[in-house]
Coordinates of C-alpha atoms in Angstrom, one line a residue:
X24 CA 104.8 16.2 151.3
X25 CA 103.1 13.3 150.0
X26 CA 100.1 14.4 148.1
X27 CA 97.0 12.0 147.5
X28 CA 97.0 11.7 144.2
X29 CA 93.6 11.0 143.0
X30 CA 92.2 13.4 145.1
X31 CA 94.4 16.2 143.8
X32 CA 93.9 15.1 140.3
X33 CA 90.3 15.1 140.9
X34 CA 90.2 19.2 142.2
X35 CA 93.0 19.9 139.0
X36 CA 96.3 19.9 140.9
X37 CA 99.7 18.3 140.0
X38 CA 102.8 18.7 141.5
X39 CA 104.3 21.5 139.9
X40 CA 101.1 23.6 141.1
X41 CA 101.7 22.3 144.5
X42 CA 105.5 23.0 144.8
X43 CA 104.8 26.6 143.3
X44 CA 102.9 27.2 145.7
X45 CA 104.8 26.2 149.0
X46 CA 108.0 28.2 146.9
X47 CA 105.7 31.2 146.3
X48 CA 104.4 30.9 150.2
X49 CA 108.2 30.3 151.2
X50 CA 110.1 32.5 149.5
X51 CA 107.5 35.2 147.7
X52 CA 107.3 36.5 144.1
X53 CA 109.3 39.1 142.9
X54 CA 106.5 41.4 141.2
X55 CA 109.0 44.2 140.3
X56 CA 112.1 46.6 141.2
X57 CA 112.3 49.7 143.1
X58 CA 115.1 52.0 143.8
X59 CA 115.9 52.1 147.7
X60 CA 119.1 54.2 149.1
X61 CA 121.3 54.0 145.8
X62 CA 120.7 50.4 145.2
X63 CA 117.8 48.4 142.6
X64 CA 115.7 46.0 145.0
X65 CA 113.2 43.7 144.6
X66 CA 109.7 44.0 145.3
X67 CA 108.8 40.2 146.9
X68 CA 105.4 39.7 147.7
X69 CA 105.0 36.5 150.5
X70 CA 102.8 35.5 152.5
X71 CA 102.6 36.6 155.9
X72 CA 103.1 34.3 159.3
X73 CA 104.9 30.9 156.5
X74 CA 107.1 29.3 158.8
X75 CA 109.2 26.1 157.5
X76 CA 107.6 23.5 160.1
X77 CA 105.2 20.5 159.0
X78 CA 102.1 22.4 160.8
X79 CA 102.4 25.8 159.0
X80 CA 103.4 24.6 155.9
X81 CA 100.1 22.1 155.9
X82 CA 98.2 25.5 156.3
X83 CA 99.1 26.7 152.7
X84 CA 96.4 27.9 150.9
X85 CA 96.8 26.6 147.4
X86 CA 94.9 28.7 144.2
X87 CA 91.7 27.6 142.9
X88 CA 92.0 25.0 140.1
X89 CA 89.6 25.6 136.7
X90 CA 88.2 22.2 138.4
X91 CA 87.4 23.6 141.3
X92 CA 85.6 26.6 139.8
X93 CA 83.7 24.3 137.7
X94 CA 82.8 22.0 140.2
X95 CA 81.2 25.1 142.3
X96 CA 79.3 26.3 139.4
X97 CA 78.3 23.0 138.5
X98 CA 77.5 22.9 142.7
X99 CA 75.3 26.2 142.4
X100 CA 73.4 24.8 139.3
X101 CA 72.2 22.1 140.7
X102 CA 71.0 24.0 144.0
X103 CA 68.9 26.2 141.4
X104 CA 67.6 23.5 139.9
X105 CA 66.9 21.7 143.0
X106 CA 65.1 24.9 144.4
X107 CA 62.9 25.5 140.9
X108 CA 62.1 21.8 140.6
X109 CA 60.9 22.4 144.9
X110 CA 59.1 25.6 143.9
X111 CA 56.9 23.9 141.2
X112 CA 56.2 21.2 143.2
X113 CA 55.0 23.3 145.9
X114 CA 52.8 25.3 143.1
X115 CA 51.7 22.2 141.7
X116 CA 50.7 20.7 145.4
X117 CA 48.9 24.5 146.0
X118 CA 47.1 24.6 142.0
X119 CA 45.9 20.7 143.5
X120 CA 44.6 22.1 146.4
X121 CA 43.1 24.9 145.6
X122 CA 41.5 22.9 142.6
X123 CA 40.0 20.5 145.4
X124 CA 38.6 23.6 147.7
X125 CA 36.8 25.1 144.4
X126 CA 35.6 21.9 144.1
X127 CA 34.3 21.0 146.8
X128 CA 33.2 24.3 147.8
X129 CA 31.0 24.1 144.5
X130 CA 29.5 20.3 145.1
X131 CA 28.3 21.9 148.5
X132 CA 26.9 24.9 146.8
X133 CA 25.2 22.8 144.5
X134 CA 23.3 20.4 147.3
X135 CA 22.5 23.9 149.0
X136 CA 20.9 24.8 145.5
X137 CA 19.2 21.4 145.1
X138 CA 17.9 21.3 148.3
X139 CA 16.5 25.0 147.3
X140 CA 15.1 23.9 144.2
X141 CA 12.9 21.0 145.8
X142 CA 11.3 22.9 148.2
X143 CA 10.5 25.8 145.6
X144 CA 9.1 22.7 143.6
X145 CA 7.4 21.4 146.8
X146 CA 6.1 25.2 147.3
X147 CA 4.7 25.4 143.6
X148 CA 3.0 22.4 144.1
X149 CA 1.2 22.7 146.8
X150 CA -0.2 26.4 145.5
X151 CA -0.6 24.9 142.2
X152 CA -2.8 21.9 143.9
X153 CA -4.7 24.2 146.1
X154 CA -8.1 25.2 144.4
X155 CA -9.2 28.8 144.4
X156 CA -11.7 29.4 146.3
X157 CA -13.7 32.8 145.7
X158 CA -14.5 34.9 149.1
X159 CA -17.4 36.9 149.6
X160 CA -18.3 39.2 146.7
X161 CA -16.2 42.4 147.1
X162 CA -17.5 45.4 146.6
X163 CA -15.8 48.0 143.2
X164 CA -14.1 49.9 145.9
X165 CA -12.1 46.9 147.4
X166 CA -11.6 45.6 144.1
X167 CA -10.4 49.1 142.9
X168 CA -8.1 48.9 146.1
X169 CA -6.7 45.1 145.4
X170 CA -6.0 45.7 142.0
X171 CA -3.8 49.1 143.1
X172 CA -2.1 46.9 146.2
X173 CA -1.3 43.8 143.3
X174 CA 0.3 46.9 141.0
X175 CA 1.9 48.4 143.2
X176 CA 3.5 45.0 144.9
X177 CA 4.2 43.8 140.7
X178 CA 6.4 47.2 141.0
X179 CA 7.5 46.9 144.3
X180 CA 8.8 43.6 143.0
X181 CA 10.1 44.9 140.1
X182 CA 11.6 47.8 141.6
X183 CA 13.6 45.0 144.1
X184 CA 14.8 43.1 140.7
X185 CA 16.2 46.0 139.3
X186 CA 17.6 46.9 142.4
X187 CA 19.1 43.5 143.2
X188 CA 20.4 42.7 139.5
X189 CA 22.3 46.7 140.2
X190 CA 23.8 45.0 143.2
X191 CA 24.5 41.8 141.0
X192 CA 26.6 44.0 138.5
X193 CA 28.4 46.2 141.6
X194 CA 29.4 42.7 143.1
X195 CA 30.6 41.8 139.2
X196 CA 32.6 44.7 138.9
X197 CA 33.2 44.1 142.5
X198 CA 35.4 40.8 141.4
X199 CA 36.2 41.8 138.2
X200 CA 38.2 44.9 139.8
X201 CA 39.5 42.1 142.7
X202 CA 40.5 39.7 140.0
X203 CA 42.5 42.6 138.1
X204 CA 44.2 43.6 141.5
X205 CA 44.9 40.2 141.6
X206 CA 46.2 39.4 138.4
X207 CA 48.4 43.0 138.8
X208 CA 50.2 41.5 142.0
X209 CA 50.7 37.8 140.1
X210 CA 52.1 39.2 137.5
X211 CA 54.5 41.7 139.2
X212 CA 55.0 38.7 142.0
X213 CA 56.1 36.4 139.1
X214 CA 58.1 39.1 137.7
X215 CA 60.1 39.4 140.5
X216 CA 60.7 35.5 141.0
X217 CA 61.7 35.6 137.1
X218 CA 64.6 38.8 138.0
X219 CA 65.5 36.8 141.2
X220 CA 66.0 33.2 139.1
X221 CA 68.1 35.3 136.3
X222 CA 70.1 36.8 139.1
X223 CA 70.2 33.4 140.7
X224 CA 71.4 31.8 137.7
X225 CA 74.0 35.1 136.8
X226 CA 75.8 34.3 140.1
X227 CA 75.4 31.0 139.8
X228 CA 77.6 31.0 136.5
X229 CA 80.3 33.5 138.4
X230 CA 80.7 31.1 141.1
X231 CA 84.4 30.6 141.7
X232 CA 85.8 27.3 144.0
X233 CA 87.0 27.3 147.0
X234 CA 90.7 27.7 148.2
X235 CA 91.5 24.9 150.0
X236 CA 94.4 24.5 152.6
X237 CA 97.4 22.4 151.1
X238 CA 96.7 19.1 154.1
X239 CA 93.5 18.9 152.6
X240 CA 95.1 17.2 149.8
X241 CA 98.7 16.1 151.2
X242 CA 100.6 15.2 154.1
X243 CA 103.2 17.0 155.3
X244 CA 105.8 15.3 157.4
X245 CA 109.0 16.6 159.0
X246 CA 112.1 14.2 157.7
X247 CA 115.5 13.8 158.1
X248 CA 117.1 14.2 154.2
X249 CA 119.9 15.6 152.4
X250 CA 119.0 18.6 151.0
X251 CA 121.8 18.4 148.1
X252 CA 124.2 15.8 147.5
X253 CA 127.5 16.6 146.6
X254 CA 130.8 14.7 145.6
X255 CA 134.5 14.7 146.3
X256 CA 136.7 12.3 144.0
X257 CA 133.3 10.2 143.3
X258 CA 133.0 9.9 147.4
X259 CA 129.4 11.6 148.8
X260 CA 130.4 14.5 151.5
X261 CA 128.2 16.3 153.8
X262 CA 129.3 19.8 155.4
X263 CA 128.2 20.6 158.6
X264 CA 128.6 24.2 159.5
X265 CA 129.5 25.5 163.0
X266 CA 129.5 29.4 163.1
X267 CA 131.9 30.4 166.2
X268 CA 130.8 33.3 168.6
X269 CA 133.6 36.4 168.2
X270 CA 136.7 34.9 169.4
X271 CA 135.7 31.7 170.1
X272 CA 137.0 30.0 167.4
X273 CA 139.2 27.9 169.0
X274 CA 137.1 27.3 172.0
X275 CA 134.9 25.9 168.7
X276 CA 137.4 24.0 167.2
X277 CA 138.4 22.2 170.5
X278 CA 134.6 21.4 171.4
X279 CA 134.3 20.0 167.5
X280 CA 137.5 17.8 168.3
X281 CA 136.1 16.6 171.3
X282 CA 132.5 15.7 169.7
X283 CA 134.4 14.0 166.7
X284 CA 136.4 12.0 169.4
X285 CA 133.4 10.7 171.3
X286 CA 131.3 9.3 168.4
X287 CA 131.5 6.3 166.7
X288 CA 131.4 7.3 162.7
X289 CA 129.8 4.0 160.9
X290 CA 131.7 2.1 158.9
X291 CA 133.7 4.0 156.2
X292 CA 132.4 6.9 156.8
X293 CA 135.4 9.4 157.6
X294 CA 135.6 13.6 159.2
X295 CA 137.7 15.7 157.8
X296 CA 137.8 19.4 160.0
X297 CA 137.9 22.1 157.3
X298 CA 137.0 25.9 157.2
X299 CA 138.3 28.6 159.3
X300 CA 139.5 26.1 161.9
X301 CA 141.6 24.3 160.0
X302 CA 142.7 27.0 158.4
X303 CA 143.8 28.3 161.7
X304 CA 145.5 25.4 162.2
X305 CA 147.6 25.4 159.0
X306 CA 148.5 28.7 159.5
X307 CA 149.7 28.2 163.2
X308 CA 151.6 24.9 161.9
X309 CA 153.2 27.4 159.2
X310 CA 154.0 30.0 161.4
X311 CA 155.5 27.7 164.0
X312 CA 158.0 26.6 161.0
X313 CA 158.8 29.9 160.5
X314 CA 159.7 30.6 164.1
X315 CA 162.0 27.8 164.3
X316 CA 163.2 29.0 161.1
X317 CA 163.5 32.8 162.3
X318 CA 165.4 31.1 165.7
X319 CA 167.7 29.4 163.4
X320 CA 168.6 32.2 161.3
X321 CA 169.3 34.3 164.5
X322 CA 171.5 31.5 165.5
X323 CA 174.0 31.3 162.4
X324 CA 173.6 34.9 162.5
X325 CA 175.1 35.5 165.9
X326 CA 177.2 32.3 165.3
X327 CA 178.9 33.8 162.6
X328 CA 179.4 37.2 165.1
X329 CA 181.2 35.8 167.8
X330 CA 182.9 33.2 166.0
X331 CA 181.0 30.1 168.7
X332 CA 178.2 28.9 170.0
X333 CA 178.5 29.5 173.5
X334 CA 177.1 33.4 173.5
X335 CA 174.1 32.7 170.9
X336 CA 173.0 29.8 173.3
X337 CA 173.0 31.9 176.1
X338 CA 171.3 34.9 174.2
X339 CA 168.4 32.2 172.8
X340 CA 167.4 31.9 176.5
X341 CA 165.7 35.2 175.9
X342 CA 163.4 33.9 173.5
X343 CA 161.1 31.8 176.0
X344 CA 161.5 34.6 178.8
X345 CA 160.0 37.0 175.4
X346 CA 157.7 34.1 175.1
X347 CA 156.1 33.9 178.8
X348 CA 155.5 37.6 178.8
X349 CA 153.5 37.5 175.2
X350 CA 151.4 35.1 176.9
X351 CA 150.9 36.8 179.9
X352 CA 149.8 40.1 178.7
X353 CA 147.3 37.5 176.3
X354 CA 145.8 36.7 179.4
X355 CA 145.3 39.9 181.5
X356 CA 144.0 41.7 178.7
X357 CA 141.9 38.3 177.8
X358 CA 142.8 38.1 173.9
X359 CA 142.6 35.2 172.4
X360 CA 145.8 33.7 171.0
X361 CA 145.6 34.0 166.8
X362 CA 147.2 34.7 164.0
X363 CA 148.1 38.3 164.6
X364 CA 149.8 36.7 168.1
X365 CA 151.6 34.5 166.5
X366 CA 152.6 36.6 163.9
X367 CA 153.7 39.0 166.8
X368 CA 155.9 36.5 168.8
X369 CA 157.8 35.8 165.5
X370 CA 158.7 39.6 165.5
X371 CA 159.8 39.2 168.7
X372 CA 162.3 36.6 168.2
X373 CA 164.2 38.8 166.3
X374 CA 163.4 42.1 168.6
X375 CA 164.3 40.6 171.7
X376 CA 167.4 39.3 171.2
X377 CA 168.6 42.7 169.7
X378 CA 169.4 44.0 173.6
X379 CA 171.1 41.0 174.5
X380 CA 173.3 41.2 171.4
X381 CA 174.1 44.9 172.2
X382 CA 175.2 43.9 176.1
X383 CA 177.1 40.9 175.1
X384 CA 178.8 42.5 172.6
X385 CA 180.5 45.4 175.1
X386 CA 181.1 42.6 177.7
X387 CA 183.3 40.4 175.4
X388 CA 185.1 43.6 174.2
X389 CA 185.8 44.7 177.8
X390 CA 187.2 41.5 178.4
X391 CA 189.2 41.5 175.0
X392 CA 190.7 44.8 176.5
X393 CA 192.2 42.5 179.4
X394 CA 189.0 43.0 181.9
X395 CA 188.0 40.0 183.9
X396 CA 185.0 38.2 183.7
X397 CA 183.0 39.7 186.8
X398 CA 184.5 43.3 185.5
X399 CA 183.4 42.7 182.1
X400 CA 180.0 41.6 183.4
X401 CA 179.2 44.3 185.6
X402 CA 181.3 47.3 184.1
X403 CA 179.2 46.4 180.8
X404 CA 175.7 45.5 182.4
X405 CA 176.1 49.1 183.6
X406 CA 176.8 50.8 181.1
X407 CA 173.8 49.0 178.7
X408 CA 171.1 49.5 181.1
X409 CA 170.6 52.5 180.3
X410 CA 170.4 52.1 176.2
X411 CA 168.2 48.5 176.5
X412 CA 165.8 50.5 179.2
X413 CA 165.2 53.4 176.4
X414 CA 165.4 51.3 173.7
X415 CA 162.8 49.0 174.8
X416 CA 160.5 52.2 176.5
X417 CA 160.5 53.5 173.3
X418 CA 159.5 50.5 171.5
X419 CA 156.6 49.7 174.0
X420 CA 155.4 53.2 174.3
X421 CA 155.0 53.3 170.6
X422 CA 152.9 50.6 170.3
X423 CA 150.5 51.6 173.2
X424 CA 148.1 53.1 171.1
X425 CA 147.7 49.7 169.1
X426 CA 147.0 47.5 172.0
X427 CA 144.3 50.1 172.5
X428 CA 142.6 50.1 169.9
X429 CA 142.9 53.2 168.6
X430 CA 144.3 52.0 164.6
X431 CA 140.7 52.2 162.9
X432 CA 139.6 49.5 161.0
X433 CA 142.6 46.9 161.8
X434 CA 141.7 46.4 165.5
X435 CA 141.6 43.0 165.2
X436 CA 144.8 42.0 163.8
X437 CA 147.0 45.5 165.5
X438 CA 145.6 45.2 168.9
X439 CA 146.6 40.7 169.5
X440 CA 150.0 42.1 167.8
X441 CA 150.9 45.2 170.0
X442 CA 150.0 43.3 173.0
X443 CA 152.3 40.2 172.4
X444 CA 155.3 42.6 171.5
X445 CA 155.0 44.5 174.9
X446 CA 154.7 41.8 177.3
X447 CA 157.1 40.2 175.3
X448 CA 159.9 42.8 175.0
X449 CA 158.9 43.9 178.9
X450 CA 159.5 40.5 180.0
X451 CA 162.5 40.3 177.7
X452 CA 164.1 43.4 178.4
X453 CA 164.1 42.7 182.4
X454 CA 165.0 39.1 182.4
X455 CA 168.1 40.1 180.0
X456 CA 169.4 42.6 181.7
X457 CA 169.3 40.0 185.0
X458 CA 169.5 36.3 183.5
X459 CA 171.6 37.0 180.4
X460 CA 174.6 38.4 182.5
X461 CA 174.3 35.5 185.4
X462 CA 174.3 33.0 182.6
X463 CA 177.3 34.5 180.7
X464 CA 179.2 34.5 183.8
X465 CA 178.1 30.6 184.6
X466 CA 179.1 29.4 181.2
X467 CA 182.4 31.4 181.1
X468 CA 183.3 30.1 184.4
X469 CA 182.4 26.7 183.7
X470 CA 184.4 27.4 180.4
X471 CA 187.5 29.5 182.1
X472 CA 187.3 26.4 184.9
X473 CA 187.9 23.4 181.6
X474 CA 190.5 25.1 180.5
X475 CA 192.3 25.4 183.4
X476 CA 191.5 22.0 184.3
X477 CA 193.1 21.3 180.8
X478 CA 195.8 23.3 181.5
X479 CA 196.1 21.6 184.2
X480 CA 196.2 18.3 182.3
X481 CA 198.4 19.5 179.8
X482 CA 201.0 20.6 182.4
X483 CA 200.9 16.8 183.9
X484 CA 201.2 15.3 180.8
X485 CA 204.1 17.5 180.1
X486 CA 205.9 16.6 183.2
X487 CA 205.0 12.7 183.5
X488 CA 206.2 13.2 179.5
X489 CA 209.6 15.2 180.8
X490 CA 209.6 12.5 183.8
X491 CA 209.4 9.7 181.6
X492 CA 212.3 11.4 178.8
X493 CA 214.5 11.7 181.7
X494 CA 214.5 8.2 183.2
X495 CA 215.2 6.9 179.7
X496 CA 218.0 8.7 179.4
X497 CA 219.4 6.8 182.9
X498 CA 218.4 3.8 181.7
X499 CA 220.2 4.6 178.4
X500 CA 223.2 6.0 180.1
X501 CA 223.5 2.8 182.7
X502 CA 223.7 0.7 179.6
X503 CA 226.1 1.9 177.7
X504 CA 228.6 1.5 180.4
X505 CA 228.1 -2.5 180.1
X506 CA 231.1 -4.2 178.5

């Protein structure tokens, strides 16, 4: 994430904010503990849909700074000021206005009266210029009549001034109840602008900033990096991890082989195969010492039974024959050759020879009772069939509910184990009772046939020896008889 610096400093953030917030988006908070199924757990609040990609992680919403808040309040404040400096304007620009109407409504009103005025004055003149010119004599009853009309017209005109000043004072009251209306509806009109300003202004001053997505101010690339570096004997190292699928570990270790074969490492750089597989491999390297120890062992061992080395060779052909079967039954049942499958062929190195032991012993004590070889052989193959047949039934029938399965927990290691131990002693058992008795025979018939053939030897050498004694006695005797 590389964060833009000024920007981020200008809306309050640094980069401990920043990181907090990716960790807290990442991996959550723990806000407390509850107790779930017999266990204390942690209560982690996150939030929903993070995924570790650039792309998601640019969506972070990050908090709202003090800067941020103050900026937005600062933001609103201005708006309000804006809009009351844009309201008095506009009731400046209306006071102006109206000002101009009134005025101009009154210069028109006072032409309208001017004009009035001169032709009143126009009027008066005229009537005032006009001599009075006296009519006929009227008689008192005309008079009498005139004088009551004039009255009655000075009241009439009278009654019509009272009449219109009433109308003059119902108009006044008219505007005066108008201009109180008026002033009513201002006032409660500017009353409500003054609540709606203090509100304005109250929310103005709880403004809070806006949360801002975290590529607003950085930008979040996907890079190739070491996580952690660690050291080995002052040398950097970097573990890869493979994790194997159930029983495929050395299918894994031979593809990582492979891969480590084909690529060119740079220049001092060096792989080392550790973990499971190369544990594997030490303990197969281990075990195979110990089989060749075990095989050894069983050698001196029978060695030191028959006195030579002609019946333990012939009884360590077993072994392989033990060996083939194991494998075998690996295959059919398509277990993977381990530990436990090693561990089992070393038990049978010592299992399977057991038979062969018990049959070559009886043979070589039939023949020590003055049996020949092909009696020996097939008087005591007979009479051990039986035994080995049981003996190895017995053994493989026991172990059948291993191979199954059927131990529990320690299926992993019984079943590879039960299954190398009955191919092998099937294998074993059959191939002894059929290749261990040809073999014996072959070798003590090759070994009957050298010592007759040194028999033979030793006979000729004892009469070219008796031969040779007797001529120099002729020889002997023809000399003495010189002079």
């Amino acid at each position: 994430m590389k964060v833009d610096e000024p920007l981020a400093a200008r809306l309050g953030f640094d980069r401990a904010t920043i990181a907090k917030a990716v960790q807290e988006a990442l991996s959550g908070t723990t806000v407390g503990t509850l107790m779930y199924e017999g266990r204390e757990r942690d209560i982690v609040v996150r939030t929903p849909g993070a995924a570790r990609t650039a792309d998601k992680i640019g969506e972070i919403m990050l908090p709202v700074t003090p800067q941020q808040t103050a900026e937005a309040q600062k933001a609103a404040a201005d708006a309000l000021q804006a809009k009351a400096e844009a309201k008095a304007a506009e009731a400046k620009t209306k006071a102006e206005n109206e000002l101009n109407s009134q005025i101009n409504t009154a210069t028109k009103q006072r032409a309208e009266l001017a004009g009035q005025i001169g032709a009143l004055n126009r009027q008066l003149a005229e009537l005032s210029a006009a001599p009075i010119v006296p009519e006929d004599p009227l008689s008192p009853d005309e008079e009498a009549v005139l004088k009551a009309q004039a009255e009655r017209a000075e009241q009439l005109a009278a009654l019509q001034g009272a009449i219109e000043g009433a109308q003059s004072g119902v108009a006044a009251a008219d505007e005066q109840i108008k201009a109180l209306r008026q002033s009513r509806s201002d006032a409660a009109a500017q009353q409500a602008e003054a609540d709606a300003a203090e509100a304005e202004q109250k929310a103005a001053a709880e403004v809070t900033g806006t949360a801002i997505p975290l590529a607003a101010i950085a930008t979040v690339e996907e890079e190739l990096t070491a996580p952690t570096i660690t050291r080995a004997e002052g040398e950097r190292q970097v573990t890869l991890t493979v994790t194997p699928e159930k029983g495929g570990l050395a299918a894994a270790g031979r593809a990582i082989d492979k891969a480590i074969a084909d690529t060119d490492l740079p220049a001092g750089v060096t792989f080392l195969q550790g973990g499971a597989s190369a544990q594997q491999d030490e303990a197969f390297s281990q075990l195979g010492l110990a089989m060749l120890a075990a095989i050894v062992l069983v050698l001196l061992v029978m060695v030191a039974t028959f006195r030579n080395f002609r019946g333990p060779l012939v009884l360590l052909i077993s072994i392989p024959f033990a060996a083939t079967g194991a494998i075998l039954g690996l295959l059919l049942t398509g277990t993977p050759m381990g530990l436990p499958a090693l561990i089992g062929l070393l038990m049978l190195i010592g299992i399977v020879v057991t038979n062969a032991i018990v049959l070559m012993d009886l043979v070589n004590r039939l023949r020590g009772a003055g049996a020949s070889l092909d009696e020996a052989v097939e008087h005591g193959t007979r009479l051990r069939l039986r035994p080995i047949l049981m003996t190895a039934a017995a053994t493989v029938f026991a172990l059948v509910p291993m191979s199954l399965g059927l131990t529990g927990g320690g299926v992993f290691i019984s079943k590879p184990l039960a299954i190398v131990v009955i191919g092998g002693l099937v294998s074993s058992t059959l191939l002894t009772l059929v290749l261990v008795p040809v073999l014996y025979t072959l070798v003590e018939r090759s070994r009957e046939r050298r010592i007759a053939k040194r028999a033979a030897r030793r006979a000729r050498r004892e009469e070219r020896r008796a031969a040779s004694a007797e001529t120099s006695t002729d020889i002997f005797e023809v000399t003495s008889e010189k002079p």
